[in-house]
Coordinates of C-alpha atoms in Angstrom, one line a residue:
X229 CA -8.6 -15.9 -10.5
X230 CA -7.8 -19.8 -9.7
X231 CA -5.5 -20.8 -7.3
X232 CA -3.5 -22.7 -9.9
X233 CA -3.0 -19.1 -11.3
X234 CA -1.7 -17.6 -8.1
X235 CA 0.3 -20.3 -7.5
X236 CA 1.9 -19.6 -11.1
X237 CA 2.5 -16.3 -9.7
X238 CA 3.9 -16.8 -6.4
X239 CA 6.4 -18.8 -8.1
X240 CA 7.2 -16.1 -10.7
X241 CA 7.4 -13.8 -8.1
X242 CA 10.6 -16.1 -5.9
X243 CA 12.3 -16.6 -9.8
X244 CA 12.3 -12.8 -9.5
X245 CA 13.5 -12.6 -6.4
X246 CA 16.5 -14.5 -6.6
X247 CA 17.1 -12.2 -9.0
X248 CA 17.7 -9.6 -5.8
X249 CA 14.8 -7.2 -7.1
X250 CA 16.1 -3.6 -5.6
X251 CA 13.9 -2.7 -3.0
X252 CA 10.9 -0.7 -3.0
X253 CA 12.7 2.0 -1.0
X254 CA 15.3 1.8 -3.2
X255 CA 13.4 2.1 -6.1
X256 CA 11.5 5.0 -4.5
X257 CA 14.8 6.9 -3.5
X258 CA 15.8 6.6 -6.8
X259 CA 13.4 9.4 -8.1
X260 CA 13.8 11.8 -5.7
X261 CA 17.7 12.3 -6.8
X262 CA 16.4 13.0 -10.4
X263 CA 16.4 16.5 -10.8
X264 CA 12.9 16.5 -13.0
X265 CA 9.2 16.6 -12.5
X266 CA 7.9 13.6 -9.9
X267 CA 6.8 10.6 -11.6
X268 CA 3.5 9.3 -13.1
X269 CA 1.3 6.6 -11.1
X270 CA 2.4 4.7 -14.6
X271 CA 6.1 5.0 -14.3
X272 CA 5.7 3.8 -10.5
X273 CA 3.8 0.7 -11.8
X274 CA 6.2 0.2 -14.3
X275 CA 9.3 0.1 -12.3
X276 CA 7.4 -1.9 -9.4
X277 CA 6.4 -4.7 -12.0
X278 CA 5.0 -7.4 -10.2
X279 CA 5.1 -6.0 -6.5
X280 CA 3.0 -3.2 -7.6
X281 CA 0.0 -4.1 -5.0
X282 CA 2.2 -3.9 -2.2
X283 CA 4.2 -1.1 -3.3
X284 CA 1.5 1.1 -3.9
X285 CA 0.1 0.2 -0.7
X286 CA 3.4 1.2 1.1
X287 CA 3.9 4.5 -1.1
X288 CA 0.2 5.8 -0.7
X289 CA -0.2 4.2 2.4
X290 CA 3.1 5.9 4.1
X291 CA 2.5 9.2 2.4
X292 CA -0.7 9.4 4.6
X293 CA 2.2 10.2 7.6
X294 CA 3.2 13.9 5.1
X295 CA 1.1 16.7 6.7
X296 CA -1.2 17.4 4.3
X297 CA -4.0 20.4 3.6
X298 CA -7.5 18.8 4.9
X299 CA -9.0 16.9 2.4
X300 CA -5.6 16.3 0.8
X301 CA -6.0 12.8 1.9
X302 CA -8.7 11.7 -0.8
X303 CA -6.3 11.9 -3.1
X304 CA -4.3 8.7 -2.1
X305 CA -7.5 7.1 -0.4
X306 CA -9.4 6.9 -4.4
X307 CA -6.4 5.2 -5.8
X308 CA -5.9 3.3 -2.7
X309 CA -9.6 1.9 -3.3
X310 CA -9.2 0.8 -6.9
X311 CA -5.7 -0.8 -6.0
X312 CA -7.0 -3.0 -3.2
X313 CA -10.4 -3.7 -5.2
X314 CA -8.4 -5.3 -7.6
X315 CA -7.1 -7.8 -5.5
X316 CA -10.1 -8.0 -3.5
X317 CA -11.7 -9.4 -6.1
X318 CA -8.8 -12.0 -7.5
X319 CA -6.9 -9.9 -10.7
X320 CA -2.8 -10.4 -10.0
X321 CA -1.9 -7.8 -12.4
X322 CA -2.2 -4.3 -11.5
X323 CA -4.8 -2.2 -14.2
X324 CA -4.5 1.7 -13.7
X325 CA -7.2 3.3 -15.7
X326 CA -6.2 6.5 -18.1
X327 CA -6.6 9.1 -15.7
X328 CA -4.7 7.5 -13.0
X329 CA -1.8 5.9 -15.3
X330 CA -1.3 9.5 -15.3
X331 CA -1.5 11.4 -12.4
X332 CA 1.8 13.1 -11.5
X333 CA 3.0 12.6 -8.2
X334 CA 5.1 16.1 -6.8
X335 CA 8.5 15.6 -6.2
X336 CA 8.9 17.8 -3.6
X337 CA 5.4 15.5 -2.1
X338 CA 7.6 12.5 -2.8
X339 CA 10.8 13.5 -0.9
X340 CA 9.3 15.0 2.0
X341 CA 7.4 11.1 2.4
X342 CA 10.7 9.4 1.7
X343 CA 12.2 11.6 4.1
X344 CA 9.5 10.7 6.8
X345 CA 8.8 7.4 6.0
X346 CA 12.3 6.5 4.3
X347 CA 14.5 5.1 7.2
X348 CA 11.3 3.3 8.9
X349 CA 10.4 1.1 5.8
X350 CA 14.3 0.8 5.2
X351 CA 14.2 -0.9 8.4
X352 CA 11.2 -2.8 7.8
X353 CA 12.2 -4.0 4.8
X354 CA 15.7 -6.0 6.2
X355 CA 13.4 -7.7 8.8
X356 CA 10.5 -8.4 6.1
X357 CA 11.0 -12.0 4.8
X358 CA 9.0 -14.8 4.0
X359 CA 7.2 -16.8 7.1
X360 CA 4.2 -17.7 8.2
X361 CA 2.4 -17.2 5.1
X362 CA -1.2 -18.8 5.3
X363 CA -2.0 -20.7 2.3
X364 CA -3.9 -21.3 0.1
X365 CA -2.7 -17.6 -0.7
X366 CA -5.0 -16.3 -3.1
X367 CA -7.5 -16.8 -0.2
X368 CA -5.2 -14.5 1.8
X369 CA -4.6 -11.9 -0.8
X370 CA -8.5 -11.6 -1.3
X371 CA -9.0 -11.2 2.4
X372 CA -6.0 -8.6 2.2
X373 CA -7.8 -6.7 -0.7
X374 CA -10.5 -6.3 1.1
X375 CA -8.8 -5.6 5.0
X376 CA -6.5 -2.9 2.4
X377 CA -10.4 -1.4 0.8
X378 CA -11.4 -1.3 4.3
X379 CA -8.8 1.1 5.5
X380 CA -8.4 3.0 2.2
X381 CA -12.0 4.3 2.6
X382 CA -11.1 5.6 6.5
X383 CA -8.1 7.2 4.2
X384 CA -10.7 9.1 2.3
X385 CA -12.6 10.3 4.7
X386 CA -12.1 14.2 4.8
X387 CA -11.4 15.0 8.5
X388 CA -7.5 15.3 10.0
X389 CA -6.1 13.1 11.4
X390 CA -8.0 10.0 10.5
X391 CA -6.0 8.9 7.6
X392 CA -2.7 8.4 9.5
X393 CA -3.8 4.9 11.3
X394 CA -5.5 3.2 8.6
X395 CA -2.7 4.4 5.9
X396 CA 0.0 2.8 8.4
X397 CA -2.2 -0.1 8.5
X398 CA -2.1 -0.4 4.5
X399 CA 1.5 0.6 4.3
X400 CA 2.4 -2.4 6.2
X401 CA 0.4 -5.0 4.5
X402 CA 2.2 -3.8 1.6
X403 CA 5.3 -4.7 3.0
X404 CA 4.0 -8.2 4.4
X405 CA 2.4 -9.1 0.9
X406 CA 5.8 -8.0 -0.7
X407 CA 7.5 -9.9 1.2
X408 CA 5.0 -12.9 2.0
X409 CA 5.4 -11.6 5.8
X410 CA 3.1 -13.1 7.8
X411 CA 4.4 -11.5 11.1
X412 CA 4.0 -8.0 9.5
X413 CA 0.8 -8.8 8.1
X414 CA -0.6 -9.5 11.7
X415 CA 0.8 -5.9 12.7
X416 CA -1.2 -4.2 10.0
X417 CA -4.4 -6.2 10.6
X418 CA -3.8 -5.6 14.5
X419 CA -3.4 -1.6 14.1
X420 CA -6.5 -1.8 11.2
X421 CA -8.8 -3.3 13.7
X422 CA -7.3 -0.6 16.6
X423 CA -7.8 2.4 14.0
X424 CA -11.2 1.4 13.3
X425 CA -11.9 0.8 17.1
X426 CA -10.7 4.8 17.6
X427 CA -12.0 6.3 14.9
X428 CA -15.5 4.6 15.7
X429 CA -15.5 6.2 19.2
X430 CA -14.3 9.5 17.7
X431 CA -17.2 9.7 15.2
X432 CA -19.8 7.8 17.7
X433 CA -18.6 11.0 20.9
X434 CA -19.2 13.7 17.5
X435 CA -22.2 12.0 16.4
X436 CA -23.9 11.7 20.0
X437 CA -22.8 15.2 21.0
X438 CA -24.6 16.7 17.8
X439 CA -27.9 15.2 19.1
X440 CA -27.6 16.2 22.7
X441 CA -27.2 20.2 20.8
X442 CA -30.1 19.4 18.7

């Protein structure tokens, strides 16, 4: 991707938001009134158009706050993975493959998130605006793609309690590359680099204490 091409894009993306896009809350809230079956990972995408990156880093990044069975967490961290290796490695458009345009997300999953997450990334979202945005940007959004691939793999780890950090950390660099944040953006690489730092010392205390038993 050429930075001629992101520029294109950046500029797409302020035509569309003088348009006052509806918010990704908003848009979120929206289908949990709708008394039917949760939506597809494809309907999401669709009704996100351009701001699905972020988006999908705020939705599967929040939903990492639900309590959730062990293991339940792989689930968000996969798609998280392919989302942020897409703009890791430079595409500005979104690709879901079959399986994924299609997995379902439960309604009753996707209320209980809004409920928990809801009022925060309402809040968020009236401070968000766009500041201190490093250029040039498709730099940034690389070094995003890969900060987001980082954290979505501590999301798929299958232990509790590991995927809360690192999907807070995600959630919020959706928000700052929504929003071309660059405060919030700081905030989500500052609690990455903390989650990493804990978990690290979690894993390194388990680890050593296995070999003092054997």
């Amino acid at each position: 991707m050429s930075p001629a091409a992101f520029s294109n894009i950046r500029r797409s993306l302020r035509r569309r938001g003088a348009k006052r896009q509806r918010r990704i809350s908003a848009i979120l809230r929206g289908y949990t009134h709708r008394d039917r079956t949760g939506p597809t990972l494809g309907e999401l995408s669709q009704a996100f158009d351009s701001r699905a990156y972020g988006a999908f880093f705020i939705l599967l990044g929040g939903l990492n706050l639900v309590p959730l069975p062990p293991g339940a967490s792989l689930l968000f961290g996969i798609p998280l993975m392919l989302f942020a290796l897409q703009l890791a490695i430079g595409r500005h458009r979104l690709w879901l493959p079959g399986r994924v345009h299609r997995i379902r997300l439960s309604a009753d999953t996707l209320g209980m998130g809004m409920r928990k997450i809801g009022p925060t990334l309402r809040w968020i979202e009236r401070l968000a605006r766009h500041r201190y945005w490093p250029e040039p940007e498709w730099v940034l959004l690389v070094a995003v793609g890969w900060f987001c691939f980082l954290m979505a793999a501590l999301v798929a780890l299958p232990f509790p309690l590991t995927n809360m950090a690192p999907g807070v950390a995600i959630a919020l660099a959706g928000v700052a590359i929504t929003a071309r944040d660059g405060l919030w953006l700081i905030a989500s690489i500052l609690l990455g680099v903390a989650s990493v730092a804990v978990l690290g010392g979690v894993y390194g205390a388990a680890a050593l204490a296995v070999m003092q038993i054997f």
